[in-house]
Amino acid sequence: MTLHNDATAQPCTAPLSATLDALRDALGDNAVRVGEQIGERAMTDWTRHAPTRPAAVLLPRTTDEVARALAICHAAYQPVVPQGGMTGLAGGAIARATDIALSLERLSGVEEIDSASATLTVRAGTTLQTAQEAAAEAGFELALDLGARGSCQIGGNLATNAGGNRVIQSGTARDQVLGLEVVLANGEVLSSLGKMVKNNTGYDLKHWFIGSEGTLGVITRAVLRLHPQRAARHTALVALDGYDAAVSLLRRLSTRFGNDIGAFEIMWPDFYDFGVKLTGARSPFDGAHSLYALIEHASFDASDSGERFAAALTDALDEGAMRDAVIAQSVADARALWAIRECTAEFPVRLDPINFDVSLPIGAIGAFVERCRAALDARWPGNESYFFGHIGDSNLHVTVDGHSIPGVDHHAVYAFVYDMLGPLHGSVSAEHGIGLLKREFLPISRSSAELAAMAAIRHALDPRGILNPGKLF
Amino acid sequence: MTLHNDATAQPCTAPLSATLDALRDALGDNAVRVGEQIGERAMTDWTRHAPTRPAAVLLPRTTDEVARALAICHAAYQPVVPQGGMTGLAGGAIARATDIALSLERLSGVEEIDSASATLTVRAGTTLQTAQEAAAEAGFELALDLGARGSCQIGGNLATNAGGNRVIQSGTARDQVLGLEVVLANGEVLSSLGKMVKNNTGYDLKHWFIGSEGTLGVITRAVLRLHPQRAARHTALVALDGYDAAVSLLRRLSTRFGNDIGAFEIMWPDFYDFGVKLTGARSPFDGAHSLYALIEHASFDASDSGERFAAALTDALDEGAMRDAVIAQSVADARALWAIRECTAEFPVRLDPINFDVSLPIGAIGAFVERCRAALDARWPGNESYFFGHIGDSNLHVTVDGHSIPGVDHHAVYAFVYDMLGPLHGSVSAEHGIGLLKREFLPISRSSAELAAMAAIRHALDPRGILNPGKLF
């Protein structure tokens, strides 16, 4: 297989001004912003990486307008960067000064909730929170949830296969999708908006575009799967004797409760102590422990689910499977426990965060944390680093505080940690994606044969390489 | 996008005998069967459609041997048809007389069970039952299950994205896959055998090959997700007052039990009465009803799950949500109820079955059945047709008995029923796939833009069109 890359794309055949005129004719003046009309929002994402004003921002209102805009840009070999809520953490939606950004924000709204099929049909520019609220109003739950819910958009969630808080229970963004509508680079519309759970009629096109970070097509609408609402939630914080005990406890609870276990968040002491300090709370435990887990039990049957969860934890304690446990007795209690885990919201303020979002086989995470910490300490004595993660999802987060290593080059820390992942067949991105910022590290997780296959597919669907060039590849 | 098709592949550049000599050199004489050495098993699938002896059958033992075999065939422009357990129902593994069949049967065995990750690594030629048993021995459940379990192979299950008995609870074959190894048409190996739940490092290649019916690559190994074993199963048969009542009951039970509802099989009276007659049993109900549902409740917690399920059914009965219900009190009882639904095993013996495996939005299935039955009766008075399905999966099965319409052309019946699906955005194949037998009907479920995109991807990954030519497209 030949590796095709963006370098084979020809230069623009039309001057930018002619392309913009054609776009104004197609979408209306109001839908084509340039220069000072472009706000800060379109310039960078939540990483604050390299803010750049794109050559223009397009604001189409319909799938047909997206199609017309792409057909014009395709004819002109004009690069286009799809933009959603700009909450990404990999620079995947940051445009270059010569790119045209295509914002989906006006293509928004929930189109339909089908209660019999338990589906929600939604436009790409709808915020996740709006979609969640519409589902809840109809008596259902949209199982996708993440911190950026108020700003992030469904299109971006799907283009990046977002993870978030419920993956252990309901999977990633990909697992919520039944149907998808996508506009290809040349303006052709692929509309596969079926509501069917099973549909084996040729290649399942939606899976090509989910997680492709805007490089294969622009997602315009989706049919999402809805779940019944869970009637009761219970939260516990437990203290454990090391990583293997955490994996055993996860398996023990899964065997008893299946995917009623809705969260199983692991915190190593560095993270836990920092979280307790930041929240100004007191640890509910006497003394220190080698590992902590925040566990949520979410059940459809509220009648005695709290008692059942408590009984399972009591059994585990009695049998020596954990050191200690506290169960939240109120919503306020539960929020206080979650606040420790969610101290990450303070990281950008308190730290100079160098963030890792890696995944590894679940059994390998404990040993990796030990090795990684020892290696960081040897290389940068005095570094302050925080380890935590969603181990049920095989996902480990590491944050190294740049302030604790004066003058350190962030890039050197990235390379140092990612290099340790390679031999373990780990992934350099569990959920945030590759975008711009992790491109050079992608070969750690993907073989040259895999990269060549990706490039061939990219070339087949976007031979001119106009969609989000410079991302992923 | 240009539509590429197999017609663009050049004719074989090497004579077959030279290709076979090269294959014998690479794999050993014993792994290349020709003529009378080829048994009946390689000639057709469970449809018994057009038995054909392929030019040769290859029996590689390793991924490397698959790679070498494909590289040789690729160089010679020699078509290759991957074969698994030959239990398909769409002719997808039937070779032409000039094709070489590539059987995965010697590439078999479970390689590893990782209890911490809850994963099973398995070779493509392993039967589903062998994989299920290995999982059970390790205390887990492989959630994929279908009637052909003793013969079908994991590679075929994944290549066709098999459905089966547990989809409502755990999804299709696709949903069980964490990692996949595939050999491309040119012999290149794409090995993505990760055990991670989350891995957003570029395109998720496994999804390109799952369900592609052997047209994009040959699956050689997979990492499958394991689930905890459910401790208790309870079965009920209920009588309902029409299709809308069935959908309401499904939603009611889902809201109370989530995916502890492990089966929700709908039977219209034609099917139910035939099933009762075939099993020689008596219907447990006095009198006739307009719809029946066989429901399985499978719980992780055995302590009082039977009581909970019974209470939910009693509530539904008291509130008029169903007409009648019986709950199996023993394994023998449960088997007797399931025997009614599983009378389909007798269809090939008792009927001349014209089978449909369609999917529709769940809310649309009831009206479709009414219209379809009326149309069949108008067109072919006296036809005997049976309607049943997995409605939680949006999947309806229809079997028309050819014996009841003397002299009927099966093809005319297919075209007649599929034509009714089109306006409803239904799918001509929920789970069996397209293969050879449904190719002409694929455009009913897929737009020309979708078909062109599929062809472009096929061309990108297999430009010579040697993999399973004539299938799907």
XYZ file of N, CA and C in Angstrom, chain A residues 237-421:
555
model
N -16.377 5.975 48.666
C -14.937 6.149 48.535
C -14.298 5.028 49.335
N -13.399 4.278 48.698
C -12.771 3.172 49.415
C -11.258 3.316 49.389
N -10.635 2.789 50.449
C -9.176 2.778 50.560
C -8.692 1.364 50.299
N -7.655 1.242 49.471
C -7.220 -0.073 49.005
C -5.752 -0.313 49.286
N -5.417 -1.592 49.329
C -4.030 -1.975 49.565
C -3.350 -2.278 48.229
N -3.206 -1.268 47.389
C -2.462 -1.449 46.146
C -3.330 -1.710 44.929
N -2.667 -1.689 43.766
C -3.385 -1.727 42.502
C -4.099 -3.053 42.247
N -3.436 -4.163 42.577
C -4.075 -5.457 42.317
C -5.379 -5.587 43.092
N -5.402 -5.021 44.294
C -6.634 -5.040 45.089
C -7.736 -4.241 44.385
N -7.352 -3.173 43.697
C -8.348 -2.366 42.970
C -8.964 -3.167 41.828
N -8.107 -3.873 41.071
C -8.621 -4.678 39.953
C -9.536 -5.785 40.488
N -9.123 -6.417 41.600
C -9.958 -7.472 42.184
C -11.304 -6.920 42.627
N -11.279 -5.743 43.228
C -12.541 -5.149 43.694
C -13.444 -4.804 42.512
N -12.841 -4.269 41.458
C -13.628 -3.959 40.253
C -14.297 -5.224 39.713
N -13.545 -6.314 39.620
C -14.108 -7.577 39.097
C -15.192 -8.114 40.043
N -14.943 -8.014 41.346
C -15.902 -8.486 42.346
C -17.230 -7.717 42.228
N -17.135 -6.402 42.099
C -18.359 -5.595 42.011
C -19.061 -5.789 40.658
N -18.274 -5.959 39.594
C -18.869 -6.192 38.277
C -19.616 -7.517 38.253
N -19.051 -8.510 38.911
C -19.698 -9.822 38.950
C -21.007 -9.749 39.719
N -21.063 -8.865 40.713
C -22.280 -8.759 41.523
C -23.301 -7.815 40.889
N -22.796 -6.751 40.227
C -23.722 -5.699 39.772
C -23.693 -5.425 38.264
N -22.835 -6.115 37.516
C -22.775 -5.858 36.076
C -22.478 -4.394 35.819
N -23.133 -3.821 34.824
C -22.824 -2.415 34.553
C -23.704 -1.445 35.350
N -24.254 -1.918 36.472
C -24.769 -0.954 37.455
C -23.588 -0.212 38.117
N -22.399 -0.740 37.977
C -21.221 0.018 38.432
C -20.980 1.109 37.393
N -21.247 2.356 37.795
C -21.234 3.450 36.840
C -19.961 4.263 36.841
N -19.140 4.100 37.855
C -17.839 4.774 37.880
C -16.932 3.963 38.789
N -15.668 3.905 38.414
C -14.667 3.244 39.249
C -13.377 4.025 39.012
N -13.255 5.114 39.749
C -12.175 6.090 39.525
C -11.067 5.851 40.538
N -9.879 5.604 40.031
C -8.729 5.297 40.880
C -7.902 6.561 41.112
N -7.454 6.737 42.354
C -6.583 7.875 42.674
C -5.392 7.372 43.476
N -4.198 7.634 42.964
C -3.010 7.316 43.747
C -2.858 8.411 44.818
N -2.062 8.132 45.901
C -2.012 9.075 47.030
C -1.605 10.497 46.633
N -0.687 10.641 45.678
C -0.267 11.989 45.265
C -1.490 12.800 44.820
N -2.316 12.162 44.003
C -3.518 12.836 43.506
C -4.527 13.032 44.628
N -4.762 11.987 45.385
C -5.790 12.040 46.433
C -5.467 13.134 47.461
N -4.227 13.156 47.904
C -3.838 14.148 48.925
C -3.986 15.567 48.376
N -3.614 15.736 47.107
C -3.722 17.048 46.480
C -5.194 17.450 46.365
N -6.035 16.487 45.975
C -7.471 16.749 45.840
C -8.095 17.132 47.170
N -7.730 16.417 48.237
C -8.255 16.730 49.568
C -7.836 18.138 49.974
N -6.557 18.455 49.706
C -6.041 19.772 50.065
C -6.792 20.873 49.298
N -6.957 20.656 47.994
C -7.602 21.679 47.163
C -9.058 21.918 47.551
N -9.752 20.852 47.931
C -11.163 21.012 48.276
C -11.326 21.559 49.687
N -10.226 21.607 50.420
C -10.311 22.123 51.788
C -11.048 21.185 52.731
N -11.258 19.953 52.266
C -11.966 18.976 53.098
C -10.973 18.210 53.969
N -11.502 17.338 54.817
C -10.651 16.399 55.541
C -10.862 15.037 54.902
N -9.796 14.262 54.808
C -9.977 12.907 54.308
C -10.890 12.162 55.270
N -11.840 11.424 54.767
C -12.718 10.670 55.671
C -12.008 9.491 56.339
N -10.788 9.201 55.913
C -10.075 8.059 56.489
C -9.060 8.519 57.524
N -8.847 7.707 58.573
C -7.729 7.936 59.481
C -6.500 7.366 58.799
N -5.476 8.161 58.684
C -4.233 7.643 58.137
C -4.246 7.558 56.621
N -3.086 7.179 56.095
C -2.898 7.154 54.638
C -3.033 5.737 54.107
N -3.388 5.649 52.820
C -3.509 4.348 52.167
C -2.782 4.405 50.827
N -2.552 3.235 50.249
C -1.722 3.248 49.040
C -2.532 3.497 47.765
N -3.855 3.418 47.849
C -4.680 3.677 46.673
C -6.117 3.944 47.120
N -6.815 4.776 46.346
C -8.201 5.105 46.667
C -9.065 4.887 45.415
N -10.305 4.495 45.640
C -11.228 4.365 44.501
C -12.553 5.041 44.840
N -13.034 5.839 43.913
C -14.352 6.456 44.026
C -15.293 5.619 43.160
N -16.322 5.074 43.779
C -17.173 4.102 43.087
C -18.616 4.593 43.071
N -19.237 4.514 41.895
C -20.654 4.878 41.824
C -21.460 3.657 41.422
N -22.533 3.435 42.137
C -23.477 2.360 41.828
C -24.768 3.035 41.376
N -25.211 2.716 40.183
C -26.407 3.368 39.629
C -27.359 2.287 39.163
N -28.524 2.252 39.773
C -29.426 1.126 39.558
C -30.762 1.595 38.985
N -31.408 0.705 38.208
C -32.739 1.024 37.691
C -33.798 0.851 38.776
N -33.488 0.002 39.739
C -34.448 -0.340 40.778
C -34.027 0.349 42.078
N -34.798 1.349 42.477
C -34.391 2.156 43.633
C -34.748 1.496 44.960
N -35.556 0.434 44.944
C -36.170 -0.030 46.198
C -35.142 -0.327 47.286
N -34.092 -1.089 46.972
C -33.117 -1.391 48.029
C -31.700 -1.406 47.474
N -31.481 -0.608 46.427
C -30.169 -0.670 45.777
C -29.064 -0.163 46.697
N -29.382 0.813 47.555
C -28.383 1.311 48.501
C -27.940 0.226 49.462
N -28.901 -0.539 49.952
C -28.585 -1.633 50.879
C -27.728 -2.697 50.187
N -28.073 -2.977 48.940
C -27.309 -4.002 48.217
C -25.862 -3.573 48.000
N -25.696 -2.314 47.631
C -24.342 -1.789 47.399
C -23.553 -1.811 48.713
N -24.205 -1.361 49.779
C -23.533 -1.349 51.084
C -23.153 -2.758 51.519
N -24.047 -3.704 51.257
C -23.758 -5.084 51.656
C -22.538 -5.623 50.914
N -22.455 -5.284 49.627
C -21.311 -5.761 48.836
C -20.002 -5.174 49.365
N -20.038 -3.880 49.748
C -18.822 -3.255 50.276
C -18.474 -3.832 51.651
N -19.486 -4.099 52.462
C -19.241 -4.696 53.777
C -18.603 -6.080 53.626
N -19.141 -6.867 52.698
C -18.545 -8.181 52.437
C -17.075 -8.038 52.043
N -16.810 -7.084 51.150
C -15.432 -6.896 50.679
C -14.513 -6.502 51.833
N -15.030 -5.667 52.706
C -14.239 -5.234 53.866
C -13.989 -6.415 54.788
N -15.047 -7.172 55.072
C -14.933 -8.321 55.970
C -13.946 -9.353 55.438
N -13.895 -9.464 54.113
C -13.018 -10.480 53.522
C -11.633 -9.934 53.212
N -11.342 -8.727 53.657
C -10.003 -8.165 53.475
C -9.729 -7.655 52.078
N -10.772 -7.472 51.272
C -10.562 -7.012 49.902
C -10.365 -5.504 49.821
N -10.604 -4.804 50.930
C -10.317 -3.365 50.962
C -9.936 -2.984 52.387
N -9.379 -1.790 52.556
C -8.925 -1.356 53.867
C -10.006 -0.603 54.635
N -10.755 0.215 53.898
C -11.761 1.049 54.559
C -12.718 1.568 53.487
N -13.877 2.033 53.904
C -14.845 2.554 52.946
C -15.783 3.537 53.615
N -16.175 4.570 52.882
C -17.264 5.441 53.338
C -18.293 5.509 52.219
N -19.557 5.462 52.620
C -20.636 5.565 51.638
C -21.355 6.888 51.864
N -21.534 7.645 50.801
C -22.225 8.940 50.921
C -23.651 8.715 51.398
N -24.062 9.490 52.394
C -25.406 9.338 52.960
C -26.377 10.387 52.417
N -25.859 11.294 51.618
C -26.705 12.349 51.067
C -26.094 12.808 49.751
N -26.859 13.606 49.020
C -26.326 14.163 47.779
C -25.118 15.042 48.098
N -25.194 15.781 49.202
C -24.072 16.646 49.584
C -22.825 15.815 49.876
N -23.014 14.704 50.590
C -21.900 13.772 50.849
C -21.268 13.305 49.534
N -22.133 12.889 48.604
C -21.636 12.364 47.333
C -20.858 13.443 46.590
N -21.375 14.676 46.610
C -20.688 15.773 45.915
C -19.328 16.036 46.535
N -19.250 15.919 47.867
C -17.968 16.159 48.541
C -16.939 15.112 48.136
N -17.390 13.880 47.978
C -16.459 12.827 47.548
C -16.038 13.052 46.096
N -16.995 13.373 45.244
C -16.675 13.637 43.841
C -15.761 14.862 43.703
N -15.895 15.820 44.609
C -15.072 17.039 44.513
C -13.580 16.704 44.577
N -13.237 15.667 45.342
C -11.818 15.269 45.409
C -11.352 14.840 44.023
N -12.123 13.984 43.371
C -11.760 13.496 42.037
C -11.780 14.631 41.016
N -12.711 15.562 41.200
C -12.882 16.618 40.201
C -12.020 17.849 40.471
N -11.058 17.704 41.359
C -10.116 18.800 41.581
C -9.312 19.096 40.328
N -9.384 18.199 39.338
C -8.671 18.422 38.072
C -9.102 19.734 37.408
N -10.318 20.184 37.714
C -10.779 21.462 37.160
C -9.864 22.601 37.596
N -9.191 22.429 38.740
C -8.276 23.460 39.263
C -6.863 23.337 38.681
N -6.583 22.236 38.000
C -5.220 22.014 37.510
C -4.689 23.166 36.660
N -5.500 23.649 35.684
C -4.968 24.725 34.839
C -4.638 25.986 35.636
N -5.303 26.187 36.792
C -5.076 27.376 37.611
C -3.889 27.183 38.553
N -3.858 26.031 39.210
C -2.853 25.807 40.242
C -1.525 25.275 39.709
N -1.595 24.600 38.575
C -0.395 23.935 38.060
C -0.028 24.483 36.681
N 1.140 24.066 36.223
C 1.489 24.208 34.806
C 1.385 22.790 34.247
N 0.145 22.369 33.907
C -0.101 20.941 33.701
C 0.475 20.380 32.405
N 1.183 19.283 32.534
C 1.625 18.495 31.379
C 0.813 17.208 31.470
N -0.233 17.117 30.619
C -1.272 16.095 30.787
C -1.076 14.891 29.884
N -1.288 13.720 30.448
C -1.283 12.486 29.673
C -2.633 11.794 29.820
N -3.066 11.220 28.729
C -4.355 10.532 28.654
C -4.056 9.240 27.909
N -3.488 8.268 28.628
C -3.006 7.064 27.947
C -3.910 5.880 28.290
N -3.830 4.827 27.488
C -4.498 3.606 27.913
C -3.561 2.423 27.777
N -3.824 1.451 28.625
C -2.971 0.276 28.783
C -3.884 -0.884 29.165
N -3.456 -2.134 28.908
C -4.258 -3.237 29.446
C -4.436 -3.036 30.959
N -5.634 -3.306 31.449
C -5.960 -2.985 32.837
C -4.942 -3.574 33.815
N -4.540 -4.815 33.564
C -3.599 -5.473 34.469
C -2.223 -4.832 34.483
N -1.897 -4.042 33.466
C -0.547 -3.472 33.350
C -0.445 -2.065 33.935
N -1.579 -1.480 34.317
C -1.554 -0.069 34.724
C -0.786 0.141 36.025
N -0.980 -0.736 37.007
C -0.318 -0.558 38.310
C 1.193 -0.535 38.187
N 1.736 -1.523 37.479
C 3.188 -1.600 37.324
C 3.708 -0.404 36.521
N 2.923 0.029 35.538
C 3.342 1.180 34.741
C 3.447 2.428 35.616
N 2.476 2.619 36.489
C 2.517 3.793 37.370
C 3.785 3.749 38.237
N 4.109 2.596 38.797
C 5.322 2.474 39.621
C 6.565 2.859 38.819
N 6.671 2.264 37.622
C 7.853 2.498 36.781
C 7.927 3.947 36.335
N 6.765 4.492 35.977
C 6.729 5.845 35.450
C 7.133 6.838 36.542
N 6.623 6.608 37.743
C 6.958 7.519 38.827
C 8.460 7.442 39.144
N 8.983 6.219 39.209
C 10.407 6.055 39.510
C 11.264 6.721 38.429
N 10.861 6.540 37.175
C 11.644 7.110 36.079
C 11.584 8.640 36.099
N 10.393 9.186 36.374
C 10.269 10.650 36.454
C 11.134 11.187 37.596
N 11.116 10.486 38.753
C 11.898 10.942 39.903
C 13.397 10.892 39.607
N 13.801 9.873 38.871
C 15.230 9.751 38.550
C 15.647 10.851 37.566
N 14.757 11.117 36.615
C 15.104 12.077 35.560
C 14.943 13.515 36.038
N 13.856 13.782 36.770
C 13.570 15.140 37.254
C 13.280 15.104 38.751
N 14.324 14.959 39.577
C 14.097 14.873 41.029
C 13.268 16.089 41.490
N 12.327 15.832 42.390
C 11.493 16.921 42.894
C 10.263 17.192 42.072
N 10.088 16.469 40.956
C 8.871 16.700 40.147
C 7.629 16.350 40.959
N 6.554 17.109 40.721
C 5.279 16.780 41.357
C 4.328 16.265 40.285
N 3.938 15.005 40.431
C 3.130 14.356 39.406
C 1.945 13.665 40.061
N 0.853 13.625 39.324
C -0.412 13.124 39.869
C -0.949 12.015 38.974
N -1.256 10.881 39.578
C -1.733 9.701 38.838
C -3.166 9.385 39.242
N -4.003 9.192 38.233
C -5.418 8.888 38.489
C -5.993 8.307 37.192
N -7.186 7.772 37.252
C -7.722 7.232 35.998
C -9.001 6.457 36.174
N -9.555 6.096 34.990
C -10.764 5.283 34.909
C -10.297 3.856 34.612
N -9.990 3.054 35.630
C -9.333 1.793 35.256
C -10.289 0.802 34.594
N -11.579 0.910 34.873
C -12.518 0.033 34.161
C -12.462 0.263 32.657
N -12.040 1.443 32.240
C -11.908 1.792 30.820
C -10.478 1.617 30.316
N -9.582 1.088 31.132
C -8.163 0.925 30.805
C -7.470 2.271 30.580
N -7.984 3.307 31.190
C -7.525 4.679 30.923
C -6.823 5.290 32.148
N -5.557 5.656 31.953
C -4.766 6.291 33.017
C -4.474 7.737 32.643
N -4.736 8.633 33.585
C -4.308 10.014 33.407
C -3.106 10.289 34.288
N -2.161 11.035 33.746
C -1.000 11.484 34.520
C -0.866 12.980 34.260
N -0.709 13.755 35.328
C -0.415 15.174 35.155
C 0.891 15.496 35.878
N 1.843 15.977 35.115
C 3.114 16.429 35.684
C 3.024 17.949 35.797
N 3.367 18.481 36.951
C 3.316 19.950 37.137
C 4.622 20.573 36.658
N 4.539 21.314 35.555
C 5.735 21.960 35.004
C 6.404 22.901 36.002
N 5.602 23.514 36.897
C 6.185 24.416 37.910
C 7.190 23.684 38.795
N 6.991 22.390 38.967
C 7.868 21.648 39.886
C 9.194 21.269 39.247
N 9.303 21.516 37.948
C 10.572 21.227 37.243
C 10.954 22.503 36.501
N 11.506 23.477 37.201
C 11.734 24.784 36.574
C 12.498 24.668 35.258
N 11.992 25.380 34.278
C 12.672 25.432 32.978
C 12.497 24.213 32.104
N 11.672 23.251 32.547
C 11.557 22.035 31.747
C 10.818 22.320 30.443
N 11.238 21.608 29.413
C 10.549 21.675 28.129
C 9.421 20.633 28.173
N 8.167 21.107 28.029
C 7.037 20.170 28.091
C 7.237 19.002 27.125
N 7.730 19.326 25.958
C 7.898 18.303 24.941
C 8.794 17.162 25.423
N 9.821 17.516 26.196
C 10.726 16.483 26.706
C 9.990 15.540 27.658
N 9.061 16.083 28.433
C 8.288 15.245 29.355
C 7.351 14.330 28.572
N 6.693 14.897 27.559
C 5.823 14.061 26.721
C 6.617 12.882 26.138
N 7.721 13.199 25.498
C 8.504 12.154 24.841
C 8.965 11.102 25.850
N 9.340 11.563 27.043
C 9.855 10.668 28.079
C 8.778 9.647 28.507
N 7.580 10.141 28.762
C 6.509 9.246 29.244
C 5.997 8.349 28.112
N 5.788 8.934 26.927
C 5.265 8.123 25.819
C 6.235 7.006 25.445
N 7.536 7.295 25.560
C 8.516 6.257 25.226
C 8.370 5.023 26.114
N 7.905 5.245 27.350
C 7.727 4.106 28.250
C 6.511 3.260 27.864
N 5.583 3.865 27.127
C 4.340 3.177 26.758
C 4.528 2.167 25.632
